[in-house]
Short mmCIF file of C-alpha atoms in Angstrom, two decimals:
data_model
loop_
_atom_site.label_atom_id
_atom_site.label_comp_id
_atom_site.label_asym_id
_atom_site.label_seq_id
_atom_site.Cartn_x
_atom_site.Cartn_y
_atom_site.Cartn_z
CA MET A 1 21.75 -72.80 -40.23
CA THR A 2 18.94 -74.35 -42.55
CA PHE A 3 17.80 -78.56 -42.27
CA SER A 4 20.06 -79.30 -44.90
CA GLN A 5 23.01 -78.37 -42.89
CA ALA A 6 22.74 -79.91 -39.85
CA LEU A 7 21.41 -83.07 -41.19
CA THR A 8 24.66 -83.21 -42.97
CA ARG A 9 26.09 -81.97 -39.98
CA LEU A 10 24.43 -85.22 -37.69
CA LYS A 11 25.62 -87.23 -41.41
CA THR A 12 29.57 -86.48 -41.11
CA GLY A 13 29.35 -86.13 -36.06
CA GLN A 14 29.42 -81.85 -35.94
CA LEU A 15 27.10 -81.06 -33.95
CA GLY A 16 29.73 -79.57 -31.68
CA ALA A 17 27.03 -78.88 -28.56
CA GLY A 18 24.27 -79.88 -30.99
CA TRP A 19 25.30 -83.41 -29.14
CA MET A 20 24.37 -82.80 -26.00
CA VAL A 21 20.44 -82.71 -27.91
CA VAL A 22 20.96 -86.25 -28.95
CA ALA A 23 22.27 -86.94 -25.50
CA SER A 24 19.14 -85.00 -23.27
CA LEU A 25 17.07 -87.18 -25.92
CA LEU A 26 18.88 -90.17 -24.80
CA PHE A 27 18.51 -89.63 -20.93
CA ALA A 28 15.44 -88.95 -21.65
CA LEU A 29 14.62 -92.40 -23.48
CA MET A 30 16.50 -93.63 -20.39
CA GLY A 31 13.86 -92.50 -18.34
CA VAL A 32 11.52 -94.18 -19.85
CA PHE A 33 13.07 -97.74 -19.36
CA VAL A 34 13.70 -96.71 -15.97
CA LYS A 35 9.76 -96.75 -15.32
CA THR A 36 8.17 -99.57 -17.63
CA GLY A 37 11.43 -101.58 -15.77
CA SER A 38 10.63 -100.69 -12.65
CA ALA A 39 7.58 -103.02 -13.14
CA HIS A 40 10.27 -106.42 -13.88
CA PHE A 41 12.55 -104.42 -11.29
CA SER A 42 13.62 -103.19 -7.79
CA ALA A 43 15.38 -99.89 -8.91
CA ILE A 44 18.73 -101.35 -6.93
CA GLU A 45 18.32 -103.69 -10.00
CA LEU A 46 18.30 -101.86 -12.26
CA VAL A 47 20.67 -99.37 -11.28
CA PHE A 48 23.02 -103.19 -11.11
CA TYR A 49 22.32 -103.47 -14.00
CA ARG A 50 23.23 -100.35 -16.18
CA THR A 51 26.25 -98.94 -14.46
CA LEU A 52 26.83 -103.38 -15.05
CA PHE A 53 26.90 -102.41 -18.51
CA GLY A 54 28.15 -99.30 -19.06
CA MET A 55 31.70 -100.92 -17.08
CA LEU A 56 31.82 -103.86 -19.17
CA SER A 57 31.47 -102.22 -22.59
CA ILE A 58 34.12 -99.07 -21.10
CA GLY A 59 36.66 -101.75 -20.71
CA VAL A 60 36.34 -103.79 -23.68
CA VAL A 61 37.28 -100.05 -25.62
CA VAL A 62 40.15 -99.52 -23.47
CA LEU A 63 41.49 -102.54 -23.30
CA ALA A 64 40.91 -103.22 -27.05
CA ARG A 65 42.93 -99.40 -27.25
CA GLY A 66 45.55 -100.52 -25.68
CA GLN A 67 44.84 -98.25 -22.68
CA SER A 68 45.50 -98.43 -18.50
CA LEU A 69 43.14 -99.24 -15.80
CA ALA A 70 45.74 -97.77 -13.48
CA THR A 71 45.07 -94.62 -11.62
CA ARG A 72 47.03 -93.50 -8.95
CA HIS A 73 44.03 -91.19 -7.64
CA PHE A 74 42.01 -93.94 -5.94
CA SER A 75 40.66 -92.55 -3.59
CA ALA A 76 39.19 -89.10 -5.41
CA HIS A 77 37.23 -91.75 -8.14
CA LEU A 78 36.34 -93.59 -4.57
CA LYS A 79 34.80 -90.50 -3.67
CA ARG A 80 32.92 -89.44 -6.20
CA GLY A 81 31.60 -93.47 -7.42
CA LEU A 82 30.52 -93.98 -4.40
CA PHE A 83 27.81 -90.35 -4.30
CA GLY A 84 27.26 -90.56 -7.83
CA TYR A 85 25.55 -94.70 -7.01
CA PHE A 86 23.73 -93.14 -4.53
CA SER A 87 22.92 -90.25 -6.71
CA LEU A 88 21.70 -92.76 -9.11
CA LEU A 89 19.58 -94.71 -6.66
CA LEU A 90 17.55 -92.40 -5.22
CA TYR A 91 16.57 -90.89 -9.32
CA PHE A 92 15.91 -93.75 -10.75
CA TYR A 93 13.62 -94.83 -7.16
CA ALA A 94 11.55 -91.43 -8.07
CA ILE A 95 11.90 -92.12 -11.39
CA THR A 96 9.63 -95.16 -11.06
CA GLN A 97 7.36 -93.58 -8.61
CA LEU A 98 7.04 -90.16 -9.50
CA PRO A 99 5.70 -88.02 -13.01
CA LEU A 100 9.50 -88.99 -15.07
CA ALA A 101 8.96 -85.49 -16.70
CA THR A 102 9.33 -84.45 -12.02
CA ALA A 103 11.87 -86.83 -10.90
CA VAL A 104 14.35 -85.23 -13.64
CA THR A 105 13.11 -81.74 -12.68
CA LEU A 106 14.51 -82.91 -9.38
CA ASN A 107 17.54 -84.67 -10.91
CA TYR A 108 18.24 -81.66 -12.13
CA THR A 109 18.62 -79.48 -9.25
CA SER A 110 22.29 -81.27 -9.60
CA PRO A 111 23.62 -77.62 -9.96
CA MET A 112 21.90 -76.13 -6.73
CA PHE A 113 23.12 -77.91 -4.56
CA LEU A 114 27.01 -77.75 -6.31
CA ALA A 115 27.39 -73.75 -6.00
CA GLY A 116 26.25 -74.24 -2.42
CA LEU A 117 28.64 -77.13 -1.55
CA SER A 118 31.38 -75.13 -3.87
CA ALA A 119 30.71 -72.39 -0.97
CA TRP A 120 29.68 -74.70 1.61
CA LEU A 121 33.16 -76.48 1.56
CA LEU A 122 35.43 -74.62 -0.75
CA LYS A 123 34.95 -70.53 0.40
CA GLU A 124 33.74 -70.17 -2.44
CA THR A 125 31.69 -66.64 -3.36
CA LEU A 126 28.51 -66.48 -4.14
CA GLY A 127 27.90 -63.64 -6.42
CA PRO A 128 24.46 -61.81 -6.95
CA ARG A 129 22.82 -64.11 -9.41
CA VAL A 130 24.40 -66.97 -8.41
CA VAL A 131 22.90 -67.02 -4.71
CA MET A 132 19.41 -65.60 -6.98
CA SER A 133 19.48 -68.62 -8.53
CA LEU A 134 19.63 -70.84 -4.81
CA GLY A 135 16.51 -68.18 -4.49
CA LEU A 136 14.80 -69.11 -7.57
CA GLY A 137 15.37 -72.92 -7.60
CA PHE A 138 13.97 -73.12 -2.96
CA ALA A 139 11.14 -71.62 -4.68
CA GLY A 140 10.24 -74.16 -7.27
CA VAL A 141 11.17 -77.18 -5.50
CA VAL A 142 8.79 -75.68 -2.82
CA LEU A 143 6.04 -75.75 -5.99
CA LEU A 144 6.43 -78.31 -7.47
CA LEU A 145 6.57 -80.90 -4.20
CA LYS A 146 3.22 -78.53 -3.70
CA PRO A 147 1.39 -79.76 0.61
CA THR A 148 -0.84 -80.94 -1.86
CA PHE A 149 1.26 -83.68 -2.37
CA SER A 150 0.32 -88.15 -0.69
CA ALA A 151 2.59 -88.97 2.17
CA ASP A 152 4.92 -91.60 -0.61
CA ALA A 153 4.70 -88.82 -2.44
CA TRP A 154 6.44 -87.02 -0.55
CA LEU A 155 8.93 -89.79 0.81
CA ALA A 156 9.75 -90.34 -4.18
CA GLY A 157 10.28 -86.48 -4.08
CA ALA A 158 12.53 -86.37 -1.02
CA MET A 159 14.58 -89.18 -2.81
CA GLY A 160 14.23 -87.24 -5.95
CA LEU A 161 16.00 -84.12 -4.24
CA GLY A 162 17.93 -86.26 -2.99
CA SER A 163 19.55 -87.81 -5.87
CA GLY A 164 19.96 -84.07 -7.15
CA LEU A 165 22.11 -83.05 -3.96
CA PHE A 166 24.46 -86.27 -3.85
CA ALA A 167 24.94 -85.04 -7.55
CA GLY A 168 25.69 -81.65 -6.54
CA LEU A 169 28.56 -83.92 -4.44
CA ALA A 170 29.96 -87.14 -7.09
CA TYR A 171 30.04 -82.76 -9.45
CA LEU A 172 32.47 -81.38 -6.88
CA HIS A 173 35.35 -84.75 -7.46
CA VAL A 174 34.63 -85.42 -10.36
CA ARG A 175 36.24 -81.63 -10.81
CA GLU A 176 39.27 -82.44 -7.65
CA LEU A 177 39.33 -85.57 -10.54
CA GLY A 178 40.15 -82.81 -13.92
CA ARG A 179 41.93 -80.78 -11.62
CA LEU A 180 44.36 -84.40 -11.27
CA GLY A 181 43.82 -84.96 -14.43
CA GLU A 182 42.28 -87.52 -15.22
CA PRO A 183 40.63 -88.40 -18.50
CA GLU A 184 36.98 -88.54 -18.30
CA TRP A 185 36.49 -92.06 -19.85
CA LYS A 186 38.42 -93.17 -16.27
CA VAL A 187 36.14 -91.13 -14.72
CA VAL A 188 33.54 -92.53 -16.34
CA PHE A 189 35.10 -95.71 -16.00
CA TYR A 190 35.76 -96.20 -12.16
CA PHE A 191 31.95 -95.09 -11.61
CA THR A 192 30.53 -97.32 -13.42
CA LEU A 193 33.01 -100.18 -11.35
CA ILE A 194 32.09 -98.91 -7.96
CA SER A 195 29.14 -98.57 -8.49
CA THR A 196 28.49 -102.21 -10.07
CA LEU A 197 30.55 -103.45 -6.89
CA CYS A 198 27.41 -101.71 -4.90
CA GLY A 199 24.43 -102.83 -5.85
CA LEU A 200 26.28 -105.88 -6.40
CA VAL A 201 26.84 -106.37 -2.86
CA MET A 202 23.55 -103.94 -1.78
CA MET A 203 21.84 -107.28 -4.79
CA LEU A 204 22.66 -110.03 -1.46
CA TRP A 205 20.15 -108.60 0.94
CA GLN A 206 17.03 -109.32 -1.84
CA THR A 207 15.44 -112.17 -3.88
CA PRO A 208 16.36 -111.45 -7.56
CA SER A 209 13.45 -111.30 -9.99
CA PRO A 210 13.40 -113.16 -13.40
CA LEU A 211 15.01 -112.85 -16.25
CA GLY A 212 13.18 -113.46 -19.52
CA MET A 213 12.90 -112.01 -22.78
CA GLU A 214 10.30 -108.88 -22.18
CA SER A 215 12.97 -107.49 -19.15
CA LEU A 216 15.67 -109.00 -20.74
CA GLY A 217 15.02 -106.05 -23.59
CA MET A 218 14.32 -103.17 -21.17
CA LEU A 219 17.15 -104.23 -19.41
CA ALA A 220 19.75 -103.78 -22.70
CA GLY A 221 17.16 -99.57 -23.44
CA LEU A 222 18.63 -99.24 -20.00
CA GLY A 223 22.02 -99.81 -20.40
CA VAL A 224 22.76 -99.16 -24.31
CA THR A 225 20.26 -95.59 -24.23
CA SER A 226 22.61 -94.31 -20.35
CA THR A 227 25.79 -94.89 -22.67
CA LEU A 228 25.08 -94.12 -26.22
CA ALA A 229 23.44 -90.86 -23.35
CA GLN A 230 27.16 -90.63 -21.41
CA LEU A 231 29.57 -90.77 -25.30
CA ALA A 232 27.61 -87.67 -26.54
CA MET A 233 27.21 -85.26 -23.83
CA THR A 234 30.55 -86.51 -22.81
CA ARG A 235 31.56 -85.33 -27.26
CA ALA A 236 29.41 -82.28 -26.86
CA TYR A 237 31.29 -80.88 -23.75
CA ARG A 238 34.54 -82.23 -25.75
CA ASP A 239 33.20 -79.98 -29.67
CA GLY A 240 30.24 -77.34 -27.76
CA ASN A 241 30.29 -74.36 -25.62
CA LYS A 242 30.83 -75.25 -22.06
CA PHE A 243 27.61 -73.69 -21.16
CA VAL A 244 25.60 -73.09 -23.95
CA VAL A 245 26.19 -77.36 -23.47
CA ALA A 246 25.40 -76.92 -19.68
CA ASN A 247 21.79 -75.08 -21.05
CA LEU A 248 20.60 -77.43 -23.47
CA ALA A 249 21.18 -80.25 -20.94
CA TYR A 250 17.70 -79.12 -20.04
CA LEU A 251 15.98 -80.59 -23.23
CA THR A 252 16.66 -83.82 -20.71
CA VAL A 253 13.18 -81.72 -18.55
CA VAL A 254 11.24 -81.16 -21.44
CA PHE A 255 12.08 -84.08 -23.94
CA SER A 256 11.53 -86.80 -20.12
CA SER A 257 7.62 -84.50 -19.71
CA ALA A 258 6.41 -85.08 -23.89
CA LEU A 259 7.35 -88.98 -23.36
CA GLY A 260 5.49 -89.05 -19.79
CA ALA A 261 2.56 -87.45 -20.49
CA TRP A 262 3.08 -89.86 -24.29
CA LEU A 263 2.88 -93.03 -22.38
CA TRP A 264 1.93 -92.30 -19.68
CA GLY A 265 -1.11 -89.32 -19.35
CA ASP A 266 1.68 -87.15 -16.81
CA VAL A 267 0.13 -83.35 -17.54
CA LEU A 268 0.66 -81.39 -15.02
CA PRO A 269 -0.64 -79.04 -12.70
CA LEU A 270 0.68 -75.32 -14.48
CA GLU A 271 2.26 -73.95 -11.48
CA GLY A 272 4.09 -77.32 -11.61
CA TYR A 273 5.36 -76.55 -15.08
CA ILE A 274 5.72 -72.80 -13.89
CA ALA A 275 8.22 -74.28 -10.69
CA MET A 276 10.09 -76.44 -13.50
CA GLY A 277 10.83 -73.12 -15.33
CA LEU A 278 12.87 -71.80 -12.65
CA ILE A 279 15.07 -75.07 -11.20
CA ILE A 280 15.55 -74.81 -14.87
CA VAL A 281 16.33 -70.97 -14.78
CA SER A 282 18.22 -71.59 -11.67
CA GLY A 283 20.65 -74.73 -13.01
CA ILE A 284 21.37 -72.00 -15.57
CA PHE A 285 22.30 -69.59 -13.58
CA ALA A 286 24.08 -72.14 -11.54
CA SER A 287 26.08 -73.25 -13.68
CA ARG A 288 27.25 -69.88 -15.42
CA ARG A 289 29.28 -68.45 -11.56
#
């Protein structure tokens, strides 16, 4: 495909799996707003404002279209929402404490955890390729979180890895909701609703950070990039090959690495990039089980 053809597809919205490239860049930019926003807000507040923006945006569109928000599967939405909330909370905390690319890579261990959880909870059989992917992923995590990390970095690294675990649990319930026939927009809406309520409860235990023009701009950037990224990702999975889309999702790591190096000088040692590569390969193999 030539550049002019690609430009035409971009103008007409016919990108197919290419929408995941757009989503990956937006997710990386979301990470930038999280990291810069941490100077003004706690991770709890950042997650709250991010999900509040998403809930209101989706709710307004759904109501404008005359669609119903009622569901017969609230318990499944609740489990997905709670796991998703804690994944996002740990992820945002890791972003505030670690190089952006490192935090993003740890969160992208979710396919590895999903494969392991599917075997443990759903009794799915793991083939040789998935077993190999789990071994590669484990090696990548150990290399990325090598013992030379300080105690604080180890805590943040554990949080980032925990975000991947909770994301894997959330994806299990996303699959369940898909089998129950719930549309994607409803799954996303209830996730943002439950996460916003959880964030509101947790914010009661801390003093709210003051809002100013600069901090409001960061929150707006966080809300816009995360919501547009979610929409682009949904479009990618709808119009493109799901395996191609899943592989392109790892461009978020690449974009985050470039942005981290440009904005904060976060250049990792060679073994860090090797570790990131191992985790990416692990995720690609795990998603094809």
